[in-house]
PDB file of C-alpha atoms and ligand atoms in Angstrom:
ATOM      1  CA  UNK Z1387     -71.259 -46.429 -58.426  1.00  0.00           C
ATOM      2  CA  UNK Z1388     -73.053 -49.187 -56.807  1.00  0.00           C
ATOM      3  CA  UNK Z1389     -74.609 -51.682 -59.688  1.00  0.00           C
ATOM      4  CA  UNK Z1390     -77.254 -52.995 -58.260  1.00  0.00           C
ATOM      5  CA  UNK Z1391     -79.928 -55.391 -59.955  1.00  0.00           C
ATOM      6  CA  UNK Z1392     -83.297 -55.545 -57.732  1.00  0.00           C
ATOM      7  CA  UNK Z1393     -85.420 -58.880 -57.973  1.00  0.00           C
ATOM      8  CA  UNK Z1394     -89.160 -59.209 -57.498  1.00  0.00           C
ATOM      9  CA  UNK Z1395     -92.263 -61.188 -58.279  1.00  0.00           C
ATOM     10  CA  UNK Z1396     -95.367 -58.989 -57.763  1.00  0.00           C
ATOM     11  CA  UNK Z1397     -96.507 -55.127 -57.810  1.00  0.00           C
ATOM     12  CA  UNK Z1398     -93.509 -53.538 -56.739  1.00  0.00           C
ATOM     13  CA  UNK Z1399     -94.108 -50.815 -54.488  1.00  0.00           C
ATOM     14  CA  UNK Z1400     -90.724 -51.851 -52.641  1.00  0.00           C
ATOM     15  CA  UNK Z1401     -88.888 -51.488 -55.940  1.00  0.00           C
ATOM     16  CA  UNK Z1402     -90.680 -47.993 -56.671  1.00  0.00           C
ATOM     17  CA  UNK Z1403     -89.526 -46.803 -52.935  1.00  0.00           C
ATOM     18  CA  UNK Z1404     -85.785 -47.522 -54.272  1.00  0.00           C
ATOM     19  CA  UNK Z1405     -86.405 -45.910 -57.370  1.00  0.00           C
ATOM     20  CA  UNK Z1406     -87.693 -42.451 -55.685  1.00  0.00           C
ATOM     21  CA  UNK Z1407     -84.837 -42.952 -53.148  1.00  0.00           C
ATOM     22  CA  UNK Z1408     -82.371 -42.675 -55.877  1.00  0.00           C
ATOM     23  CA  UNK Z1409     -84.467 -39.713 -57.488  1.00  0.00           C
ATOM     24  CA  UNK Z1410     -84.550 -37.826 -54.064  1.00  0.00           C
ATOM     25  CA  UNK Z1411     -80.646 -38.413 -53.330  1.00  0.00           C
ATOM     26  CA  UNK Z1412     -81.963 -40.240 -50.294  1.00  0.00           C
ATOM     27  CA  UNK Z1413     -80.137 -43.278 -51.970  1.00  0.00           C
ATOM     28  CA  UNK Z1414     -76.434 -41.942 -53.578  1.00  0.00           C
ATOM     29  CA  UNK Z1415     -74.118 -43.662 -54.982  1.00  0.00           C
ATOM     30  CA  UNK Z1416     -75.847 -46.630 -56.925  1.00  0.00           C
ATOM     31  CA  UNK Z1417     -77.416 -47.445 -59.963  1.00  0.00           C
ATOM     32  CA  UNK Z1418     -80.376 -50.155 -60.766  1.00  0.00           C
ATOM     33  CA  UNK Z1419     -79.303 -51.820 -63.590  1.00  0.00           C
ATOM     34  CA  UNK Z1420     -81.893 -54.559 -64.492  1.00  0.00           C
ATOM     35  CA  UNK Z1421     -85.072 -56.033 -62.519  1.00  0.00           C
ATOM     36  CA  UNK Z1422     -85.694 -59.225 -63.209  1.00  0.00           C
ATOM     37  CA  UNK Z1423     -88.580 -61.186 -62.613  1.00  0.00           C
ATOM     38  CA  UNK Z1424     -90.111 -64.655 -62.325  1.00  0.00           C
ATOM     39  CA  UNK Z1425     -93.983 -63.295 -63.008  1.00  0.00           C
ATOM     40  CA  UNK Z1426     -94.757 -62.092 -66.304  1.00  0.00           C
ATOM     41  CA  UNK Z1427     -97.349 -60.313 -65.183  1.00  0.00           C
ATOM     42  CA  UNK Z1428     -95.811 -58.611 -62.346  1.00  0.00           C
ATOM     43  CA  UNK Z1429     -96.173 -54.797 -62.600  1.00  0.00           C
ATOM     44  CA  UNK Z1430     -92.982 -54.204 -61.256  1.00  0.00           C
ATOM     45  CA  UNK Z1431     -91.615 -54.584 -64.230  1.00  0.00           C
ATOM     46  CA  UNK Z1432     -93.966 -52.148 -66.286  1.00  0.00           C
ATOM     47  CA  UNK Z1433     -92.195 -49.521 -63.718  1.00  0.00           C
ATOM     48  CA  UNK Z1434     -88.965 -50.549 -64.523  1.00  0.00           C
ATOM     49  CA  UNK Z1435     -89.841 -50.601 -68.323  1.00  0.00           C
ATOM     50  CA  UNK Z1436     -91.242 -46.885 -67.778  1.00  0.00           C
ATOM     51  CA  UNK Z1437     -87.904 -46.036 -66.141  1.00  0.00           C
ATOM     52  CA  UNK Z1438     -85.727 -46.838 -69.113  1.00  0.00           C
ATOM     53  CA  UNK Z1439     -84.448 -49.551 -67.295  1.00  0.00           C
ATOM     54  CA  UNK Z1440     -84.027 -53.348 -68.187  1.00  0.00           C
ATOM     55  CA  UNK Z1441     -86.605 -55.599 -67.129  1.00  0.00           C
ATOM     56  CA  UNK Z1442     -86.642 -59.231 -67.751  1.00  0.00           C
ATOM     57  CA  UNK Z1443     -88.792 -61.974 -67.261  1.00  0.00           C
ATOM     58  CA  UNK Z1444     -87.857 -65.655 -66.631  1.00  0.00           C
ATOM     59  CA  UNK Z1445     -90.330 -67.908 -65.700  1.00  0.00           C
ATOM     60  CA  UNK Z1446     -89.930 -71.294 -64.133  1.00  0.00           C
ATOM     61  CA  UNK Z1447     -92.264 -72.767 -66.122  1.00  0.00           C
ATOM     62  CA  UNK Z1448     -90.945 -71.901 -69.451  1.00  0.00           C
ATOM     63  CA  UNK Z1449     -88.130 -74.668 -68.610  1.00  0.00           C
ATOM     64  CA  UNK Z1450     -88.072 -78.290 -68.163  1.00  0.00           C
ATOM     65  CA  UNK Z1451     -86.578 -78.583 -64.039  1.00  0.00           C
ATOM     66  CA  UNK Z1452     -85.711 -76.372 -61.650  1.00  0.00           C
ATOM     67  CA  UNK Z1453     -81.966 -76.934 -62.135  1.00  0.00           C
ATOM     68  CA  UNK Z1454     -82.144 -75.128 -65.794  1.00  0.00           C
ATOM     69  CA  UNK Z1455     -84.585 -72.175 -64.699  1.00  0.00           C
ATOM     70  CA  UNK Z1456     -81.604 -71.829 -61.672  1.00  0.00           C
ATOM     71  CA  UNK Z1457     -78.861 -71.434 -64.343  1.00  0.00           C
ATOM     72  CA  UNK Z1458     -80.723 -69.588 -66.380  1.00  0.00           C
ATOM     73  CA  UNK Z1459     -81.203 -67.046 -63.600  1.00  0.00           C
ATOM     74  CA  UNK Z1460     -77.667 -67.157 -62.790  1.00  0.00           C
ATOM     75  CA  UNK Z1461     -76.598 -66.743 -66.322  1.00  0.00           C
ATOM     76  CA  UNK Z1462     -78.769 -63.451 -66.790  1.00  0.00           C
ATOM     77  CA  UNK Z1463     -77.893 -61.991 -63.461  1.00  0.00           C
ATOM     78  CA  UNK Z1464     -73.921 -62.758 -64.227  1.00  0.00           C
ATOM     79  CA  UNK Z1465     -74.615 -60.288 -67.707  1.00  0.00           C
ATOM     80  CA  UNK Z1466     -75.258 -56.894 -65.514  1.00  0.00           C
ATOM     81  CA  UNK Z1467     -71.846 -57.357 -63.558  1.00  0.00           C
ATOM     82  CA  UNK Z1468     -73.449 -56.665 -59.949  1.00  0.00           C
ATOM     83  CA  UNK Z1469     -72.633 -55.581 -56.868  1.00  0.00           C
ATOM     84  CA  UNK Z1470     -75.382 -55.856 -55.170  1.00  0.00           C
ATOM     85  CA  UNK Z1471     -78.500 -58.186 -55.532  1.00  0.00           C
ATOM     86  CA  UNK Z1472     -81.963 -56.888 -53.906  1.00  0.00           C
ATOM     87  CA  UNK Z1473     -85.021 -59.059 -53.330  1.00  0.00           C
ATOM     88  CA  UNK Z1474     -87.805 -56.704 -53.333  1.00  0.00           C
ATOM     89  CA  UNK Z1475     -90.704 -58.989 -53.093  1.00  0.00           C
ATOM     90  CA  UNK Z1476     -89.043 -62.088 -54.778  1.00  0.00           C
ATOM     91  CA  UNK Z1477     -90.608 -65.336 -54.146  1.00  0.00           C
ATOM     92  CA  UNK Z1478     -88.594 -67.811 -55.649  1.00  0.00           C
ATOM     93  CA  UNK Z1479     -85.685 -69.605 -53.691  1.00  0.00           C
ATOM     94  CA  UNK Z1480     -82.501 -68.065 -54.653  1.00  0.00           C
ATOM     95  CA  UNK Z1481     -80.507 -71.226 -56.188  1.00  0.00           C
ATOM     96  CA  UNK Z1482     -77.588 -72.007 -53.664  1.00  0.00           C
ATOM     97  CA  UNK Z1483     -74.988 -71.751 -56.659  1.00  0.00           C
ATOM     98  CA  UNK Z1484     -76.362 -67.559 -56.554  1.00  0.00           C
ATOM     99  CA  UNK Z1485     -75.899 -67.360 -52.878  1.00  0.00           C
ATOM    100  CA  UNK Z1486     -72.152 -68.610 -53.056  1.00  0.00           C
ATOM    101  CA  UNK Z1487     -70.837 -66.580 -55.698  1.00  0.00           C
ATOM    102  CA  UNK Z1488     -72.653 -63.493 -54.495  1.00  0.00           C
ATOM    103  CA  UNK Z1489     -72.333 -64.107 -50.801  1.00  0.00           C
ATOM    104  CA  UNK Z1490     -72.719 -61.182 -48.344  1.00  0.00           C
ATOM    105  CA  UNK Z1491     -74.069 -59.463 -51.842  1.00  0.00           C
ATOM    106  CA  UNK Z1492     -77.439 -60.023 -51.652  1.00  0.00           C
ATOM    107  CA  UNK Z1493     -80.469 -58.693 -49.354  1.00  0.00           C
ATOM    108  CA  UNK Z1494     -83.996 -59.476 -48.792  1.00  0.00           C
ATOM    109  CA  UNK Z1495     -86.468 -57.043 -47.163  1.00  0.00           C
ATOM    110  CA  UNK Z1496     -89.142 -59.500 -44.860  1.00  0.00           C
ATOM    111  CA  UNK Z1497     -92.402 -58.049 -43.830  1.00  0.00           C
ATOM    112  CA  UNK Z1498     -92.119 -59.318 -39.731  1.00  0.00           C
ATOM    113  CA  UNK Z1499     -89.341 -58.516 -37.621  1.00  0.00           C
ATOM    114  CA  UNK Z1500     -87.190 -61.070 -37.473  1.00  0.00           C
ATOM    115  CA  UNK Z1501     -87.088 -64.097 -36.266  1.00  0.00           C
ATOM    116  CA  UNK Z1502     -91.118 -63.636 -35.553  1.00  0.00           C
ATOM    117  CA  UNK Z1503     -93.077 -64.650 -38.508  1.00  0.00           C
ATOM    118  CA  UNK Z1504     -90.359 -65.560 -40.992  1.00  0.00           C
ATOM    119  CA  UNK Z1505     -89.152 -68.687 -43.154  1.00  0.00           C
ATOM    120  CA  UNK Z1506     -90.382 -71.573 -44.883  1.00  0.00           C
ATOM    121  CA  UNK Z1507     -94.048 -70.252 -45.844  1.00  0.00           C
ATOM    122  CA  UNK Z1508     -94.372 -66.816 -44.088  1.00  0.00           C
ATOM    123  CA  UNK Z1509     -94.383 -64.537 -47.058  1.00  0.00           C
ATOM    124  CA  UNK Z1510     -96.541 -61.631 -48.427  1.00  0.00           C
ATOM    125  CA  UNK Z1511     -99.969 -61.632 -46.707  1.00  0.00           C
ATOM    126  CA  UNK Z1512     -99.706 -64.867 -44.772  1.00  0.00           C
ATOM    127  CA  UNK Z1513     -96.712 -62.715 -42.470  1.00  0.00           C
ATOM    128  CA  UNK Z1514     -99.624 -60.082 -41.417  1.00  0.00           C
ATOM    129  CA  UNK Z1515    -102.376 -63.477 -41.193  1.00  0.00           C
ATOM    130  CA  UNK Z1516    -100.227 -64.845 -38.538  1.00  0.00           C
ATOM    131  CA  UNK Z1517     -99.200 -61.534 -36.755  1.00  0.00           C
ATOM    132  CA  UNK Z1518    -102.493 -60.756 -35.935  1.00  0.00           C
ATOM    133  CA  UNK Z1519    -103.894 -64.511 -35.321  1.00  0.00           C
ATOM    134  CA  UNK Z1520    -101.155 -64.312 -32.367  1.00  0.00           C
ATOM    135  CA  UNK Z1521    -102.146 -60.947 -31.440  1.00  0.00           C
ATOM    136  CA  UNK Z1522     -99.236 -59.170 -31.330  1.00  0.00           C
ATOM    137  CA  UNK Z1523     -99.347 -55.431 -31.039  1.00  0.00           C
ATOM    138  CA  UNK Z1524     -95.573 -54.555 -32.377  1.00  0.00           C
ATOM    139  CA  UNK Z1525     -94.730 -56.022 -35.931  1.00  0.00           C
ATOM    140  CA  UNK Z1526     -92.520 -54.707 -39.109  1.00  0.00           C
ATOM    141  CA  UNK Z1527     -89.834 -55.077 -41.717  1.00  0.00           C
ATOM    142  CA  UNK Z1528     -86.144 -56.646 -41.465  1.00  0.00           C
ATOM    143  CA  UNK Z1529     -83.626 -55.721 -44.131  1.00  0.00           C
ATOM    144  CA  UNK Z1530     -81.343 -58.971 -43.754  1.00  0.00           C
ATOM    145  CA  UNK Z1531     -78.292 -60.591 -45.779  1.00  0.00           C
ATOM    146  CA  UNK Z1532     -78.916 -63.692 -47.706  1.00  0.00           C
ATOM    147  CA  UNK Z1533     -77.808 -67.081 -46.815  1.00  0.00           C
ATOM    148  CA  UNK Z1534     -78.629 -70.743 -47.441  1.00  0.00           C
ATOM    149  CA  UNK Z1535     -81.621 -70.568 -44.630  1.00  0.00           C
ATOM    150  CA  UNK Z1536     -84.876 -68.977 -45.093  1.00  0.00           C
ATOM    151  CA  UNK Z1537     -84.710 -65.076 -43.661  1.00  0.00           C
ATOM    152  CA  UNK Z1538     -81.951 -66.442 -41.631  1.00  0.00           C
ATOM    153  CA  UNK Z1539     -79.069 -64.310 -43.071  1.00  0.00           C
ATOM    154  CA  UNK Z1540     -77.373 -61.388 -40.821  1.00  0.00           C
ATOM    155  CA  UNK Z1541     -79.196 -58.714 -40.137  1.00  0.00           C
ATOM    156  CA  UNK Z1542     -79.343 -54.918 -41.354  1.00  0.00           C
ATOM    157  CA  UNK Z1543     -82.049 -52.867 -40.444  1.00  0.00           C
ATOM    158  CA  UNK Z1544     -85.050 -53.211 -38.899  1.00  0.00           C
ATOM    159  CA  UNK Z1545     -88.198 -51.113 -38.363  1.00  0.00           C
ATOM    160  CA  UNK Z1546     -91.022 -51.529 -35.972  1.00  0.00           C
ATOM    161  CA  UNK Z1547     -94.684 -50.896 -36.730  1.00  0.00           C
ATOM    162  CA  UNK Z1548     -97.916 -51.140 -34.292  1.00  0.00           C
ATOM    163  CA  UNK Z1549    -100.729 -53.147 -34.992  1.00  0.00           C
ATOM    164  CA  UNK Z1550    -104.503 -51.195 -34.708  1.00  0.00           C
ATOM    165  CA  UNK Z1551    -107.645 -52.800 -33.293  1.00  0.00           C
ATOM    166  CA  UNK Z1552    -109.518 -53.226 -36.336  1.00  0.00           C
ATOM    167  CA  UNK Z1553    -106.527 -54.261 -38.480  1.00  0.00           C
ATOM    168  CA  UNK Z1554    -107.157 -56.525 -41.287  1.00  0.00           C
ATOM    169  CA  UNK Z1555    -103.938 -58.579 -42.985  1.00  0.00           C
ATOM    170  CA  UNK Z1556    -104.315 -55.924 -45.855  1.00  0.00           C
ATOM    171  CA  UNK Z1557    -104.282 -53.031 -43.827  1.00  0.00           C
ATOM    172  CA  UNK Z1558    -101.601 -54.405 -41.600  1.00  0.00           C
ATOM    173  CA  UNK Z1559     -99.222 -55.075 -44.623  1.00  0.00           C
ATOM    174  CA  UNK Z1560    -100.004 -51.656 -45.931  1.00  0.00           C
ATOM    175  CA  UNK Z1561     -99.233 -50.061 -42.923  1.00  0.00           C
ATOM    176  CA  UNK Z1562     -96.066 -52.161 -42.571  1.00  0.00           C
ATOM    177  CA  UNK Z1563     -94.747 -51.459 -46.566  1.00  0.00           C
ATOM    178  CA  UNK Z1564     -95.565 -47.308 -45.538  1.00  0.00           C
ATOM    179  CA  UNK Z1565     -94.147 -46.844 -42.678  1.00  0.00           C
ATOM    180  CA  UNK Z1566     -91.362 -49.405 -42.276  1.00  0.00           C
ATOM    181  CA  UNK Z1567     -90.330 -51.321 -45.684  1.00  0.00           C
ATOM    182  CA  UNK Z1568     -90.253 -48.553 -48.030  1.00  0.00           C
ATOM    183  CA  UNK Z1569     -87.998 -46.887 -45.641  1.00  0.00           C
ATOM    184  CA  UNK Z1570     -85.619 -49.264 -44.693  1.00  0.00           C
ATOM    185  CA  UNK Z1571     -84.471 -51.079 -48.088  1.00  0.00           C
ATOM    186  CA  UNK Z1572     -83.384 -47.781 -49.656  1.00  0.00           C
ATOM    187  CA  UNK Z1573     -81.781 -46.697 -46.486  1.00  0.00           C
ATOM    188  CA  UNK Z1574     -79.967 -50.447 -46.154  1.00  0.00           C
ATOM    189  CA  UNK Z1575     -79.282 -49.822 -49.835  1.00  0.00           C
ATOM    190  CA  UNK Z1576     -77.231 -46.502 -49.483  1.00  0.00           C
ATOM    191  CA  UNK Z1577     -75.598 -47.447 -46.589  1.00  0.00           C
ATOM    192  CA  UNK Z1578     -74.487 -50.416 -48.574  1.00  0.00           C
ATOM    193  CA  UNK Z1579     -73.060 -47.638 -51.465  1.00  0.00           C
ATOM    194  CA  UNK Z1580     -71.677 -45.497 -49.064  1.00  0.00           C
ATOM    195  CA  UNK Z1581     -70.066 -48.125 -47.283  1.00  0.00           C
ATOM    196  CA  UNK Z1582     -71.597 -48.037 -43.605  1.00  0.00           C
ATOM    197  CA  UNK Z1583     -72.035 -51.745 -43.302  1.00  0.00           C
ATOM    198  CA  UNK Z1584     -70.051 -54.596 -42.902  1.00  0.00           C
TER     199      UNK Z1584
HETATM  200  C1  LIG G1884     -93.442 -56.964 -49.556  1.00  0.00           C
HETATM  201  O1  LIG G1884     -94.316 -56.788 -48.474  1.00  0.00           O
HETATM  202  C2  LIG G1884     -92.230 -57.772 -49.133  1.00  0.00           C
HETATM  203  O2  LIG G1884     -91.808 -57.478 -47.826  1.00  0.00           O
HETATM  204  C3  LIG G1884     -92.768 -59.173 -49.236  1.00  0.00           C
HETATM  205  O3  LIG G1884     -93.509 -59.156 -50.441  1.00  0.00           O
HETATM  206  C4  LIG G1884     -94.075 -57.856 -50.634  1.00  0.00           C
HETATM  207  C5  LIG G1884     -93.771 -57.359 -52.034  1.00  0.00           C
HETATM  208  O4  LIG G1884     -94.457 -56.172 -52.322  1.00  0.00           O
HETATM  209  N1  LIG G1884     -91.711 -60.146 -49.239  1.00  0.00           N
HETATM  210  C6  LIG G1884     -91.792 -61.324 -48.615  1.00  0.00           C
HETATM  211  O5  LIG G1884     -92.780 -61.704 -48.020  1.00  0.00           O
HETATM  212  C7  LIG G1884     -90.519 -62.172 -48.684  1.00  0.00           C
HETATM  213  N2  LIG G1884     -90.580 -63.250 -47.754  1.00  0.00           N
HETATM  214  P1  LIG G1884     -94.021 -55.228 -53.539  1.00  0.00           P
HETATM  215  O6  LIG G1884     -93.958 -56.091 -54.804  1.00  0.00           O
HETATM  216  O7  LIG G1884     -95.118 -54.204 -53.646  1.00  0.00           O
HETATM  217  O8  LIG G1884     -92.697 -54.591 -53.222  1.00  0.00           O
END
């Protein structure tokens, strides 16, 4: 069984996607075993909570530099003995010290397809902002390995999606998370159990 601890920041509808995955048997052969969060207030965690499933919070503010929240993080991921880290909406740098020790063991899901629209500053809404300020009609999601870049790791799945006349940045992302994120993490996640990439 694939342990696998998924982290994230806001609502969580990526996390929720893995969680009915695994329900389904879309996803076999792995387990989450904690989501952890730097946003008290995300809801993610409520549906992790509601799942029976361990959900912790730690916040960079509740410690005094970066360098302490970064072991910190390390420290409580290191408890759940993990195979297999997933950013699902996480907006925090990973700490280079994570990315070494779980190299080629952790994956990001990025709202553009890759390399349009993607590191230093492109997340969440501002991916979709820029999209359609450049006016292109073809957009999506990239499941990708994590390495010391920004979205720069190798790449795993991606999905494309078009963009309407008429689309706003909300309904753009929407259409995005429906018909291309929520799809491709769980499938780059039971591939990953199952063995079927390298
Ligand atoms: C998702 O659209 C995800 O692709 C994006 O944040 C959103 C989280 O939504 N991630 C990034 O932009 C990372 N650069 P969720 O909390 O509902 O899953």
């Amino acid at each position: 069984m694939l342990r696998v601890g998924v982290m994230v920041s806001g609502g969580g509808t990526n996390l929720q996607a893995i969680l009915d995955a695994i329900d389904s048997g879309a996803i076999r052969g792995a387990s989450i075993e904690a989501v952890i969060s730097n946003n008290p207030g995300a809801y993610a965690l409520e549906r992790a909570k509601s799942r029976g499933i361990e959900a912790v919070c730690l916040s960079p503010k509740s410690f005094e530099s970066r360098e302490q929240f970064n072991e910190a993080l390390l420290a409580k991921t290191d408890e759940y003995n993990l195979d297999l880290i997933v950013l699902a909406g996480f907006l925090v740098t990973i700490p280079e010290a994570m990315i070494q020790k779980y190299r080629n063991r952790i994956i990001n899901i990025h709202p553009s397809l890759i390399p349009s629209f993607c590191g230093v500053g492109y997340y969440g809404l501002k991916v979709h902002e820029a999209a359609l300020k450049r006016g292109v009609k073809l957009t999506g999601a990239t499941v990708h390995y994590v390495d010391e870049g920004v979205d720069s790791g190798p790449i795993i799945l991606q999905k494309a999606v078009e963009v309407l006349p008429g689309d706003t940045p909300e309904i753009l992302q929407r259409r995005v998370m429906e018909e291309a994120e929520w799809k491709i993490l769980p499938e780059a996640i039971d591939m990953i159990a199952n063995g079927r990439t390298v």
